[in-house]
Each structure stands twice: as structure tokens, then as C-alpha cells.
Coordinates of C-alpha atoms in Angstrom, one line a residue:
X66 CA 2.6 2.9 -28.2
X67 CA 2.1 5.7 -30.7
X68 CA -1.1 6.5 -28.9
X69 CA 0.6 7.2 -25.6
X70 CA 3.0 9.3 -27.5
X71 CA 0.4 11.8 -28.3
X72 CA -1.4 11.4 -24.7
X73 CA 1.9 12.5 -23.1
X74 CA 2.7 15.1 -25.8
X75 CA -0.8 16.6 -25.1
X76 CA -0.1 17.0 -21.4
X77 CA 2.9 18.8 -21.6
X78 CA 1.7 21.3 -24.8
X79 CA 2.6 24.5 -24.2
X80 CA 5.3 23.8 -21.5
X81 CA 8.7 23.7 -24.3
X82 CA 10.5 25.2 -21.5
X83 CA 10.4 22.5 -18.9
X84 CA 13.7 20.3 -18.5
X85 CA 13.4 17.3 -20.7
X86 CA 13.4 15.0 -17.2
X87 CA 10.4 16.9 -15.8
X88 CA 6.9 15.1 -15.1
X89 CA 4.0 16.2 -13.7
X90 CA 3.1 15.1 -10.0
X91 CA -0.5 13.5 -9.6
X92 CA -2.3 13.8 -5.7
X93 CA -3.4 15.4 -3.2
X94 CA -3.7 15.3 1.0
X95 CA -7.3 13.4 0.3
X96 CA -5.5 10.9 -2.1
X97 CA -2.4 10.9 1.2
X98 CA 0.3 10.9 -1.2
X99 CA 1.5 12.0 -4.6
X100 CA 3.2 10.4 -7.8
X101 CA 4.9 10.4 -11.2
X102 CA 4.8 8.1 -14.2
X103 CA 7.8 6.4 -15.3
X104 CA 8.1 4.1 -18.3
X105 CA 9.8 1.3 -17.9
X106 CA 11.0 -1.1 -20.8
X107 CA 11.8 -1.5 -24.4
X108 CA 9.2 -0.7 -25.3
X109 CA 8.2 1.7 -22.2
X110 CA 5.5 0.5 -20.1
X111 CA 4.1 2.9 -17.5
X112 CA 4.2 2.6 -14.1
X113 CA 2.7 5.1 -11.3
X114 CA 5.1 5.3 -8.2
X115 CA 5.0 7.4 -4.8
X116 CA 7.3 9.8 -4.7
X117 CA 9.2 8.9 -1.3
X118 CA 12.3 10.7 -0.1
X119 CA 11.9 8.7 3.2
X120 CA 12.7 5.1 1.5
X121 CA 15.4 4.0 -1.0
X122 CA 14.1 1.2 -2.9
X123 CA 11.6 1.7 -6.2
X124 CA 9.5 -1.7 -6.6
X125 CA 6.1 -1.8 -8.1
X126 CA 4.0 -5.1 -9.1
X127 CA 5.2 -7.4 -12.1
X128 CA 3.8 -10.5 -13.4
X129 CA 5.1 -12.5 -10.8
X130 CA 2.9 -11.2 -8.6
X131 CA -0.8 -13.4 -8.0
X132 CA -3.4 -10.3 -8.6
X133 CA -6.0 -12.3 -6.5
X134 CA -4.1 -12.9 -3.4
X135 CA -0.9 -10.9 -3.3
X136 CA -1.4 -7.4 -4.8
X137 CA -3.9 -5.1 -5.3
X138 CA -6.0 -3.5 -8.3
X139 CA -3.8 -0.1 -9.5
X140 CA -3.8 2.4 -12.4
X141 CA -1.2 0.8 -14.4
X142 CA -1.0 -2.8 -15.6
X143 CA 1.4 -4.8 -14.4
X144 CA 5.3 -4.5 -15.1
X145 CA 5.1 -7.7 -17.8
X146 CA 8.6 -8.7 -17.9
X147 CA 8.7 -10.6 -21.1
X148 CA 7.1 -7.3 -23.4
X149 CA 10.5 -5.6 -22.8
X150 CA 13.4 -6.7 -24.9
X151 CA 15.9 -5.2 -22.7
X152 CA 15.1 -6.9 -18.9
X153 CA 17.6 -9.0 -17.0
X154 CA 17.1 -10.4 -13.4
X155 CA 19.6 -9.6 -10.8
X156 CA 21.4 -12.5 -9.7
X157 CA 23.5 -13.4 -6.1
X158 CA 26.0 -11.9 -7.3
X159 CA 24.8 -8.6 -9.3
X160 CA 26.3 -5.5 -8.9
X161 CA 25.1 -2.0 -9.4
X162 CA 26.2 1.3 -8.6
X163 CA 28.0 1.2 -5.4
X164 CA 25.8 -1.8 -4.1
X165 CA 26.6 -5.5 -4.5
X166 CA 23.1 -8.0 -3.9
X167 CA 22.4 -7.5 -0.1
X168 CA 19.7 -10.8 -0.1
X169 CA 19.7 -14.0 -2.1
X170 CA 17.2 -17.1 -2.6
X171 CA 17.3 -19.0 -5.1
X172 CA 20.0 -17.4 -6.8
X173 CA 17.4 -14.5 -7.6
X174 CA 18.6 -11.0 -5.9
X175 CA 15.2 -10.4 -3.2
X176 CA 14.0 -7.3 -0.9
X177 CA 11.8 -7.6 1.8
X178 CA 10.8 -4.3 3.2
X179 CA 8.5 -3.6 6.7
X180 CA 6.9 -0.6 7.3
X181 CA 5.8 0.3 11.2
X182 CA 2.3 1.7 10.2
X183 CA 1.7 -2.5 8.8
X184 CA 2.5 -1.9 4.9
X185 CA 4.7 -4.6 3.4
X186 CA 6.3 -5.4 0.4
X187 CA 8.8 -8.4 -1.0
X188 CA 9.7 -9.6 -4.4
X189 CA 13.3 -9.8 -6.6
X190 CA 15.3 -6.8 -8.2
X191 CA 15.6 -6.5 -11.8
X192 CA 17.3 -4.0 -14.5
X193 CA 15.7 -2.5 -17.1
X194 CA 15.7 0.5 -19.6
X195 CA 13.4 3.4 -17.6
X196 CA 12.2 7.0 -18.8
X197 CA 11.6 10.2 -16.1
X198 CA 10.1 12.6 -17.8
X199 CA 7.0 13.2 -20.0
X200 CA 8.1 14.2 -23.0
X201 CA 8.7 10.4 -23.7
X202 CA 10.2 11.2 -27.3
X203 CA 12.6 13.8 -25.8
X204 CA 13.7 12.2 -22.6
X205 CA 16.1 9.9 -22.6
X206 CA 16.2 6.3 -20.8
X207 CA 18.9 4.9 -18.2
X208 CA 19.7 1.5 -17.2
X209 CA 18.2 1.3 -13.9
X210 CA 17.4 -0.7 -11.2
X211 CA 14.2 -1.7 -9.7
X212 CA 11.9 -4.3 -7.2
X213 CA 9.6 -6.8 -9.1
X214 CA 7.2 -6.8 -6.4
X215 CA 5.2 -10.0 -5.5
X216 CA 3.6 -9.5 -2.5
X217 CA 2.0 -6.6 -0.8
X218 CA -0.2 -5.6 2.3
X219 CA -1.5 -2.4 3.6
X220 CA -1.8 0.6 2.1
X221 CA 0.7 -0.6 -1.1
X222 CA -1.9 -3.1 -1.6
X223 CA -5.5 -0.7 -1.7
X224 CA -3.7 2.6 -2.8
X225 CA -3.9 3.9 -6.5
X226 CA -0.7 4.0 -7.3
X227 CA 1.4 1.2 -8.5
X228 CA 4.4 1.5 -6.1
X229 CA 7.3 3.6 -4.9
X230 CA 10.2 5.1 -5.8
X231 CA 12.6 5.9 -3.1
X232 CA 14.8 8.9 -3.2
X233 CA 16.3 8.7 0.4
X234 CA 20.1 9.8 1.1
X235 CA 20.5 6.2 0.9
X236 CA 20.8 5.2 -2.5
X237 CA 23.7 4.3 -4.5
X238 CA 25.5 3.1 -1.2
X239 CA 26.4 -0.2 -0.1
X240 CA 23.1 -0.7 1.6
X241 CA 20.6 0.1 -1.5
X242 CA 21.4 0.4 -5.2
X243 CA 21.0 3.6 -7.1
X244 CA 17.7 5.4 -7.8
X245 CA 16.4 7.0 -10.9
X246 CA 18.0 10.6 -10.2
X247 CA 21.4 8.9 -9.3
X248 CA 21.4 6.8 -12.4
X249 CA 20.2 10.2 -14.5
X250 CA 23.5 11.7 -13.3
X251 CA 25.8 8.8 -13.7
X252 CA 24.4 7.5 -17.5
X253 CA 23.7 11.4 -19.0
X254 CA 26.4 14.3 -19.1
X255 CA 25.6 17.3 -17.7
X256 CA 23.1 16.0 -15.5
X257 CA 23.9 17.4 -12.0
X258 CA 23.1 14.7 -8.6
X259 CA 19.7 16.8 -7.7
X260 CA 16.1 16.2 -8.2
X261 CA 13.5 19.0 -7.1
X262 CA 10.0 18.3 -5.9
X263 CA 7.2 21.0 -5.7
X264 CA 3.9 19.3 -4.1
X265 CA 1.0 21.5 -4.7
X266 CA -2.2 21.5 -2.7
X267 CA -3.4 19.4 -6.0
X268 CA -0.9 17.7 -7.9
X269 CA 2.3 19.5 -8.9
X270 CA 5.8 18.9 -10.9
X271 CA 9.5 17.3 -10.5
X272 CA 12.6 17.5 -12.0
X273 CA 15.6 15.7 -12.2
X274 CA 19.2 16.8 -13.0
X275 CA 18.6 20.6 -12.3
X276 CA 15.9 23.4 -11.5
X277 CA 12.6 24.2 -13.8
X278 CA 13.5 28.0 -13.8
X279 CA 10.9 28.5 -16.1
X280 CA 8.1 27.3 -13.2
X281 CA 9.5 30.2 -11.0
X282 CA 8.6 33.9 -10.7
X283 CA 10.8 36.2 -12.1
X284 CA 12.9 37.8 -9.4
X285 CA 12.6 34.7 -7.0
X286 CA 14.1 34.5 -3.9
X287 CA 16.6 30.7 -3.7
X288 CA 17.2 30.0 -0.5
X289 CA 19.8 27.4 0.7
X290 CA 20.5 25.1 3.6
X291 CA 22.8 22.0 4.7
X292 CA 20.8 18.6 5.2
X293 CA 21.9 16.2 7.8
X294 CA 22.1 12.7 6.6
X295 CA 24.1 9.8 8.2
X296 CA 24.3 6.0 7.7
X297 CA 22.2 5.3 10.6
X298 CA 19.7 8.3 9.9
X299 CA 19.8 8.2 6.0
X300 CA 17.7 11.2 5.5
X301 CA 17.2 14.6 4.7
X302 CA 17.6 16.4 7.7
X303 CA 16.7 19.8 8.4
X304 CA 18.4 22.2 11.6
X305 CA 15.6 24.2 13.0
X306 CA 16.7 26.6 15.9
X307 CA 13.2 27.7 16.4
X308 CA 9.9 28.4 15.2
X309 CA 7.3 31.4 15.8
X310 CA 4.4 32.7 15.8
X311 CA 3.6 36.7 15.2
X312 CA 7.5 36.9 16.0
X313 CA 7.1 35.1 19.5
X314 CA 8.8 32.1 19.5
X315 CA 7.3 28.7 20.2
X316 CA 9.7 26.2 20.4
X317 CA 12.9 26.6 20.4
X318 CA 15.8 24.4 18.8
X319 CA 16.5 22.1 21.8
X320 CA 13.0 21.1 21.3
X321 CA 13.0 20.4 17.7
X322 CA 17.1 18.6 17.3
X323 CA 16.4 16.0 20.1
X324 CA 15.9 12.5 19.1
X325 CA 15.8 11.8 15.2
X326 CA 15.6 15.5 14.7
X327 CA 13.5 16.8 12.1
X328 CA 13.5 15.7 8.8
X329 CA 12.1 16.0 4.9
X330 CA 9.4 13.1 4.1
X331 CA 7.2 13.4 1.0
X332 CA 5.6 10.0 1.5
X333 CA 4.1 10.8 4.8
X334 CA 1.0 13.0 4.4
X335 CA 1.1 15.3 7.7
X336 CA 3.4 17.3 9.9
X337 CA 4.4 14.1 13.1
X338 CA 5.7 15.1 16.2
X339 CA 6.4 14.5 19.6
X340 CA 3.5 15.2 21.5
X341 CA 5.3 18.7 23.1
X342 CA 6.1 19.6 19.9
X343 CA 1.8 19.3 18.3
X344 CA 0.7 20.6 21.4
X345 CA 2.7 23.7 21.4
X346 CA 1.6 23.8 17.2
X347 CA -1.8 23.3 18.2
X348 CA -2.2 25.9 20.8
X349 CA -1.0 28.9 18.3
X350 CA -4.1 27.5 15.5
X351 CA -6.3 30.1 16.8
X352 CA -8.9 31.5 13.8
X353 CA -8.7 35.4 14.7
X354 CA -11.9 36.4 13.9
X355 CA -15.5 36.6 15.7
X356 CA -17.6 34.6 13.4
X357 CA -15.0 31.4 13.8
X358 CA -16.8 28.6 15.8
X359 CA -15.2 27.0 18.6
X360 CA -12.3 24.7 17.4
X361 CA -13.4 21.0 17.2
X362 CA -10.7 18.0 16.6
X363 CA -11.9 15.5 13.8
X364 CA -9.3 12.1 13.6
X365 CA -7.1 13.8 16.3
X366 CA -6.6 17.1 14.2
X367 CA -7.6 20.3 15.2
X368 CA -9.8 22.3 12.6
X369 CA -12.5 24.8 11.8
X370 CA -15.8 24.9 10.2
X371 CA -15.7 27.2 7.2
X372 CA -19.4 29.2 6.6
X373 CA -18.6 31.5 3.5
X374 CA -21.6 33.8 4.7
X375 CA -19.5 34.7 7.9
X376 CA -16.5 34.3 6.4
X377 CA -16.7 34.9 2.9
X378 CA -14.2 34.0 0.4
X379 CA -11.4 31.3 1.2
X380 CA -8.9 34.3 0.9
X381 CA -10.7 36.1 3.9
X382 CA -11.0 33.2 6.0
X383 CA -7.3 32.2 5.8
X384 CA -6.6 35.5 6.7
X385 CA -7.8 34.7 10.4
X386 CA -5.0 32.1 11.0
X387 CA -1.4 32.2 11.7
X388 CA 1.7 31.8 9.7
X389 CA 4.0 29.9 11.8
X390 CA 8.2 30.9 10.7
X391 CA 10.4 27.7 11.1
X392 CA 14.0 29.6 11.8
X393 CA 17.0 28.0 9.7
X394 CA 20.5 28.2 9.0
X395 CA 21.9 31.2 7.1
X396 CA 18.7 33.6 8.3
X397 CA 16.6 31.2 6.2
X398 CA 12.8 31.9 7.3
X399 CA 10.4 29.0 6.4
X400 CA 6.9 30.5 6.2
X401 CA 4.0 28.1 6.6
X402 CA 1.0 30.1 5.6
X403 CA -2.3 29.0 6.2
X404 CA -2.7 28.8 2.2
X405 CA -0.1 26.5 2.8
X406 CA -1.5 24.5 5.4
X407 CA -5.1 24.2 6.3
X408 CA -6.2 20.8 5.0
X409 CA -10.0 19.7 4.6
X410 CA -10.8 17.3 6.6
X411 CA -11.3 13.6 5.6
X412 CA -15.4 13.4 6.3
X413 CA -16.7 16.9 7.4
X414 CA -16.0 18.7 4.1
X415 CA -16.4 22.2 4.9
X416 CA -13.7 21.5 8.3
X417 CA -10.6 23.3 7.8
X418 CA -7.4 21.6 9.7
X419 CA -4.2 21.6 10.9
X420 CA -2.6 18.9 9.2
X421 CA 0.0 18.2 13.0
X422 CA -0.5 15.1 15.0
X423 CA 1.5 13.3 17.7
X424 CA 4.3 10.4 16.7
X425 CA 4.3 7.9 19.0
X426 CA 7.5 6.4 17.8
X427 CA 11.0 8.0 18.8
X428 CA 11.4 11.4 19.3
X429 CA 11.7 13.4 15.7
X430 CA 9.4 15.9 13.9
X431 CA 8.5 14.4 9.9
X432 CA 8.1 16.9 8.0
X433 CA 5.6 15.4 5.2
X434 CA 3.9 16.5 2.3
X435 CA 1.8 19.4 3.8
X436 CA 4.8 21.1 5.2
X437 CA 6.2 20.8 1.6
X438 CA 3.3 22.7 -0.4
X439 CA 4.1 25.4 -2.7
X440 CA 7.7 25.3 -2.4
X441 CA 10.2 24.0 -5.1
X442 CA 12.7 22.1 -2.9
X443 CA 15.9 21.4 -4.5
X444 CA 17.6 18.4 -3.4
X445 CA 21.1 18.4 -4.1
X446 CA 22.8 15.2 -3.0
X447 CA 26.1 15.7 -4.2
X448 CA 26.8 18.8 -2.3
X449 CA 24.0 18.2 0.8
X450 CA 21.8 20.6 0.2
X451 CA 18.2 21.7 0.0
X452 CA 17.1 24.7 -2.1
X453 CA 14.0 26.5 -1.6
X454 CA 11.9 28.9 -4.0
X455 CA 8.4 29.6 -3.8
X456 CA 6.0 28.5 -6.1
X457 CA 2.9 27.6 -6.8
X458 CA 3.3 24.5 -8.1
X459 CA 0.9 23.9 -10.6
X460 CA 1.0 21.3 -12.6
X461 CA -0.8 22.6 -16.0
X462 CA -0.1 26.6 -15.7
X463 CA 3.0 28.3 -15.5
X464 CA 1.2 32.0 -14.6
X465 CA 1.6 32.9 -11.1
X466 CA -1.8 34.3 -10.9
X467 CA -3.5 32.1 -8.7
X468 CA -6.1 33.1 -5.3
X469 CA -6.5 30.8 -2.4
X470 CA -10.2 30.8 -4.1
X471 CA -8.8 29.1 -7.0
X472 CA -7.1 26.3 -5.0
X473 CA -9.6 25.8 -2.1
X474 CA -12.6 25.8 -4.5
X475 CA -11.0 23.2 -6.8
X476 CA -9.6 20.8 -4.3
X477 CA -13.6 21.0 -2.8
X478 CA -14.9 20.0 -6.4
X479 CA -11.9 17.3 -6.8
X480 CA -12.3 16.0 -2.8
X481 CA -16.0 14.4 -3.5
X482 CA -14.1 12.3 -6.3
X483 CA -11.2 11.2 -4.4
X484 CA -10.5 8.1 -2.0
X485 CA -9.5 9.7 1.0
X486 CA -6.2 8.1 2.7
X487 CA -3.4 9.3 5.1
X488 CA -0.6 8.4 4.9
X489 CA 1.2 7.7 8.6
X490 CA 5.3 8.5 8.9
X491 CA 6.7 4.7 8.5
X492 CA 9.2 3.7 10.4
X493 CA 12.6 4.9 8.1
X494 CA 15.4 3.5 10.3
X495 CA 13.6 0.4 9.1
X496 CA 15.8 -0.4 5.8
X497 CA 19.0 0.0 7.9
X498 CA 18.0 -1.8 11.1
X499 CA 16.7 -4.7 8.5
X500 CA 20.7 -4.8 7.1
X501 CA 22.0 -4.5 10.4
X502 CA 19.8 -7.6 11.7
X503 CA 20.6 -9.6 9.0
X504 CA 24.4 -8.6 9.4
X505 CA 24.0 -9.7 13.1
X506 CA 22.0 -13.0 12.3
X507 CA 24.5 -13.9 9.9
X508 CA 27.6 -13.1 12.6
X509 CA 25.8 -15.1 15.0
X510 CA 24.9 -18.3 12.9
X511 CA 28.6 -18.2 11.7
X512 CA 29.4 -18.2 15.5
X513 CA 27.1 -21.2 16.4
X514 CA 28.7 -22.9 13.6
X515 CA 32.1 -22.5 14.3
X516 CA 31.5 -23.7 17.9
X517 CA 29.7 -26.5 16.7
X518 CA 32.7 -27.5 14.6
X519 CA 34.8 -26.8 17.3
X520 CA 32.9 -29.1 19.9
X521 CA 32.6 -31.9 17.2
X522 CA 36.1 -31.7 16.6
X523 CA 37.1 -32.0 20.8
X524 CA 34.6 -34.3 20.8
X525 CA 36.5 -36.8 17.8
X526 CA 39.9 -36.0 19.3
X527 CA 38.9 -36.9 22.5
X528 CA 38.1 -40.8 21.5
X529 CA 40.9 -40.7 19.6
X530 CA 42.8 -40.2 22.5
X531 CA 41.0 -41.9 24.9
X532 CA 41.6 -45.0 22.4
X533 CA 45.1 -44.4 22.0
X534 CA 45.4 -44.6 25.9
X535 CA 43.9 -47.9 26.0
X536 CA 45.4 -49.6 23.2
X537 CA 49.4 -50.1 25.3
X538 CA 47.2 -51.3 28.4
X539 CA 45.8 -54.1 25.6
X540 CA 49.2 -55.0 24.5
X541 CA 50.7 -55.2 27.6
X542 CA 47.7 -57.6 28.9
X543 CA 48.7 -60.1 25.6
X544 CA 52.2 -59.5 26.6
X545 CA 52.1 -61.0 30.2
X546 CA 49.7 -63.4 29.0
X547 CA 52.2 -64.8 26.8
X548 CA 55.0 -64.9 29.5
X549 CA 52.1 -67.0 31.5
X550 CA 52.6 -69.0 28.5
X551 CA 56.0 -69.6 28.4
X552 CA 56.3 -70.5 31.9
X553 CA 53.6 -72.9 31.7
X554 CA 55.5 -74.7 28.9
X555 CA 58.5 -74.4 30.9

């Protein structure tokens, strides 16, 4: 444990200034998602977990969970439940926050979660002692809540990372139980309802309970917004009347509102939209230059071959490419720069992208990690908001003195290292319409068995009555059969 202590104090040397519940993000679009350590248990264990604003639930594997068969190989061992002093299982009955047990078997309190892409995960909920933040001899713990995961498929099974932890709109409602942020603010005074996320083109930072000011330029520019969350959409979502490009405007709102809308998701890995909506995207990703090649699409994404000897430097290339201005609320203007959004492709390293493809599911624009690069995004959930502030998001320098050379170049050298994964916009209706089946399965079942009592019940009073009808016809046949009697004698 003491060895761990000096690992993590390491890491953060030199950064006194950060908020004691900040921890560095780990990723990158090659990797298809990114993620924080928590520690979990007394004492902590450490546990790597997606950070996911499209899902509420945080589960990761524990040793309930068959290694061989049910989950995979990750970074971290295994939550072992009997190493922490401080566990307790989640019965029927458990309550937490603002949720009471929504699934029971066994008398153990169970999740099973689908996600439309084919990922899967199940197990119980437990409660245990966890630490955000890693300055582990600073931070302090919270009583939390959390899925013991014991069987996975998918990309929860092959990826790095040991799980998930959701940070939807959802938690701490009657349909999920509280999250790490919500339990932050609830268990520690002062702590505000807000967690920020600042995705970087490699890794990054988060915070929980308020800003890292100290991460931010000096004079920087906070810009905020309403999001749009309701029980049947529980997510963060964002009102754009229009986007453009070189001040012409693309698409316009009625476009972008219909359907789901659009909405925040840091666990998907690209920008997904109706096919209208990447087309119109697409068209606009025009290289402005002479020396560009013709634009070729690798895995459905359009992209360009960068040569630096007709190019030169990564700043000068993404020069030739358009910033495309998302238009919101309160003359908020969303700039995605090309420093922002060209992605290398998966297989043809030196292919610039952009990172837009079509959704096949309902009409909505995600907006996933790629969209959120370089911004701090402040998510307040107590007064529905969403902050923004540019910034470069590193995760191990707080100067501000970084080229597009200095990114491109070192995403290149950490690419040929990296499993390459993207990570497709589940399905995040799927938590709710999973609760509203099982509402309506139970409803029905306690239909069917209320008209089966009902029927058995008819069916019983109807030989009662049928045999009470018979029984005077009985006693008048013994009567007369008697008076036969008498008359005989007689």
C-alpha cells in the first residue's frame, strides 16, 4: 500500500494546485475511450473505469466473476471483496440515495445492462468506501455504491480498462443509485453537484466538486449553457440552432433538435449522426491546399494523407481545413478546430480524418469524445448546466505552450503502441426502456394472476352452486320415496 502511495504522489508532483478530487484521465481515440483510477476499499484497491456520461451505473469485475469464461484480462486486479474491511452487499431491500433495489434474486440486489452495439454486463451491487482523486493521502473517501460485475461480453470484456463509471443525468433517482460525484456532494461539505471532464487528444484530467482554475489560462473565457435532460432522455442535452462553416451556415437547428436531439457522450468515441447530418459535415472537410491528395474514406470516414514534404509541419497542414462553429444559446460559439478534430486513422497511419459517421439508430447527433477535446466542460447537475473553457488538457503540464506539432507527433509515437478500438454510441435509452419493460412485465404477470384467481374462483363457486342446486332435487326424490312407503304399508 505504501508503495502505491508514492506512485500516485509522483504523478501528481508539482501539481499542489489541483483540487484534492482531481485525477488524471488515461486514453486516446486509438485506445476508443478514456479513464480514471478510483480506489476502492479499506484498504483502497484500484480500479480503472470509463469515464461515461451516457450510462449511470459504475460496475467493474470482482471475484465473483470466472476470469476464464466470464470476463476478460484488464489493468487492475480484480475488486477482491474480502481484502476490504468495510464492504457490504446490497440486499432486496437496500436503499441508497434516492433509489430503493430496482432487481432482486436471491435476495442479492442484481443489474443486467444491454448495450445495442453487443456489449453486456450483469452481476450484484455492493457498498464500499471509494477514493476520486490521486492524491490518495489527501482525498478523502465516500460511501458509495457500485456493480460487482460477473459476466461480460464485447468490448467490456477485451478493452483495457476494468469497467465503467456512469455519470448520466440519471443517477441518484429512482431509476439508478448515486454516482461518485453525487455521493462527493452529499458525504463532503462544500462540495458543489458538478464534475468537469477535459479529454485531450492523449489523456487529460477531471474534477469533481468544482473547477481546476489552476489548469486554465489566465484571462479565460467561461462560457455557459442549459442542458436538456428528461426521465425518458436522461442526458446531457445540448440546443444547437445551427452550425457553419467560414460563416455559411450548414445546418440549421431544425436539423440538429429532431429526434433524440443532440447530446454530450464521452464514452462513445466519434461525432454519430443522422446520415443528412455527416453528409452535410462531410461535404465542408475540404483540405484547402494544392498539394492535398484526393480525399479517400478508410472504415466509413473521410480523411487525408498527410506528406510533411508537401505539407510540412502538422501546424501547416491543419491550417488547410475548416473550423466548423456549432451556434448555442446565449451567443455561445462552439469552435471545432481541426487541432481539435482530425483523427489518425486506425490502419493507414499517416491518414488524417474526420472523426463523423452515420447512426443508424433513431434520429440524434452523439456528440462523443472527439467533439469534447480541449475543452474543460463543466457539468453542473444541480443547476443544469454545462460550462465551457478552453484548454489544453494536458495531463502532466499545466503551461499552455503547446503546437499542434507537439500533440500530432506524440500521439504518432504513442499510436504504434496502442490497441486501436472505437467505441460505437450504445443505445442510452437502454437503462430506462430495461425499467420500463420490467415495470410492464411485472403489471402484466400481476394481471394474468389476478385473472387466474379470478377464473379459479368462478370456476369453485360454480360447483358449489351447481351442487347446492342438486342437493333439494335429492331430498325431495327420498321424500316421495318415503310416501311410496307409507302407502305401501298402508
Amino acid at each position: 500500500m505504501f508503495f502505491i502511495y508514492i506512485i500516485q504522489l509522483l504523478q501528481v508532483l508539482g501539481q499542489d494546485d489541483d483540487p484534492i478530487h482531481t485525477s488524471i484521465i488515461h486514453g486516446s481515440s486509438d485506445l476508443g475511450y478514456y479513464f480514471v483510477n478510483i480506489y476502492v476499499g479499506n484498504p483502497p484497491q484500484r480500479q480503472s473505469v470509463i469515464i461515461d456520461t451516457g450510462s449511470s451505473i459504475t460496475a467493474f469485475p470482482c471475484d465473483a466473476c470466472d476470469q476464464t469464461k466470464s470476463c476478460g484480462i484488464h489493468l487492475d486486479q480484480y475488486y477482491i471483496r474480502n481484502n476490504s474491511s468495510t464492504q457490504e452487499e446490497l440486499d432486496c431491500k437496500s436503499q441508497f440515495g434516492e433509489c430503493t433495489c430496482l432487481r432482486c434474486l436471491n435476495q442479492q440486489c442484481i443489474f443486467s445492462i444491454s448495450y445495442s452495439e453487443g456489449s453486456h454486463l450483469e452481476g450484484f451491487y455492493l457498498k464500499d468506501q471509494v477514493i476520486f482523486g490521486d492524491l490518495l493521502m489527501e482525498a478523502n473517501s465516500v460511501t458509495s455504491v457500485f456493480g460487482c460485475t460477473t459476466r461480460e461480453t464485447n468490448l467490456f470484456k477485451t478493452q483495457q480498462a476494468n469497467g465503467i463509471m456512469g455519470l448520466s443525468p440519471k443517477t441518484n433517482t429512482s431509476l439508478a443509485f448515486p454516482n461518485i460525484v453525487d455521493d462527493i456532494h452529499t458525504q463532503h461539505n462544500g462540495m458543489n453537484l458538478f464534475f468537469a471532464i477535459c479529454i485531450g487528444r492523449i489523456d487529460g484530467y477531471m474534477t469533481i466538486g468544482q473547477y481546476d482554475y489552476s489548469r486554465h489560462q489566465k484571462n479565460s473565457a467561461y462560457y455557459t449553457i442549459q442542458y436538456m435532460h428528461t426521465q425518458n432522455k436522461p442526458v446531457y442535452g445540448v440546443k444547437i440552432s445551427q452550425i457553419k462553416v467560414h460563416n455559411k451556415t450548414i445546418l440549421a437547428g431544425a436539423d440538429l433538435q429532431s429526434g433524440g436531439g443532440s447530446f454530450i457522450d464521452s464514452g462513445s468515441t466519434l461525432v454519430n449522426a443522422h446520415p443528412d447530418v455527416t453528409r452535410a459535415l462531410v461535404n465542408f472537410f475540404v483540405c484547402e491546399s494544392a498539394n492535398c491528395p484526393q480525399m479517400q474514406f478508410n472504415d466509413d470516414l473521410a480523411c487525408y494523407v498527410y506528406n510533411k514534404t508537401l505539407h510540412g509541419s502538422f501546424e501547416q497542414f491543419i491550417s488547410f481545413f475548416p473550423t466548423y462553429q456549432f451556434i448555442m444559446e446565449n451567443n455561445f460559439i462552439f469552435d471545432w478546430t481541426p487541432r481539435d478534430y482530425l483523427t489518425k486513422d486506425m490502419v493507414q497511419h499517416d491518414a488524417y480524418c474526420l472523426p463523423v459517421a452515420g447512426y443508424s439508430g433513431s434520429v440524434r447527433m452523439i456528440l462523443g469524445q472527439v467533439w469534447m477535446r480541449n475543452w474543460d466542460i463543466g457539468f453542473d447537475k444541480e443547476n443544469l448546466t454545462l460550462t465551457f473553457v478552453r484548454s489544453n488538457c494536458s495531463s502532466d503540464q499545466l503551461k499552455h505552450n503547446f503546437t499542434a506539432d507537439d500533440w500530432f507527433q506524440n500521439e504518432l509515437n504513442q499510436s504504434n503502441i496502442t490497441v486501436k478500438t472505437r467505441y460505437p454510441p450504445k443505445n442510452v435509452d437502454q437503462e430506462f426502456l430495461y425499467e420500463a419493460l420490467k415495470i410492464v412485465i411485472v403489471v402484466l404477470t400481476s394481471i394474468i394472476i389476478i385473472i387466474f384467481i379470478v377464473c379459479i374462483r368462478k370456476r369453485n363457486l360454480s360447483k358449489q352452486n351447481k351442487k347446492g342446486s342438486k342437493l333439494p332435487e335429492a331430498e325431495d326424490e327420498a321424500q316421495k320415496a318415503v310416501q311410496k312407503n307409507v302407502v305401501v304399508v298402508q
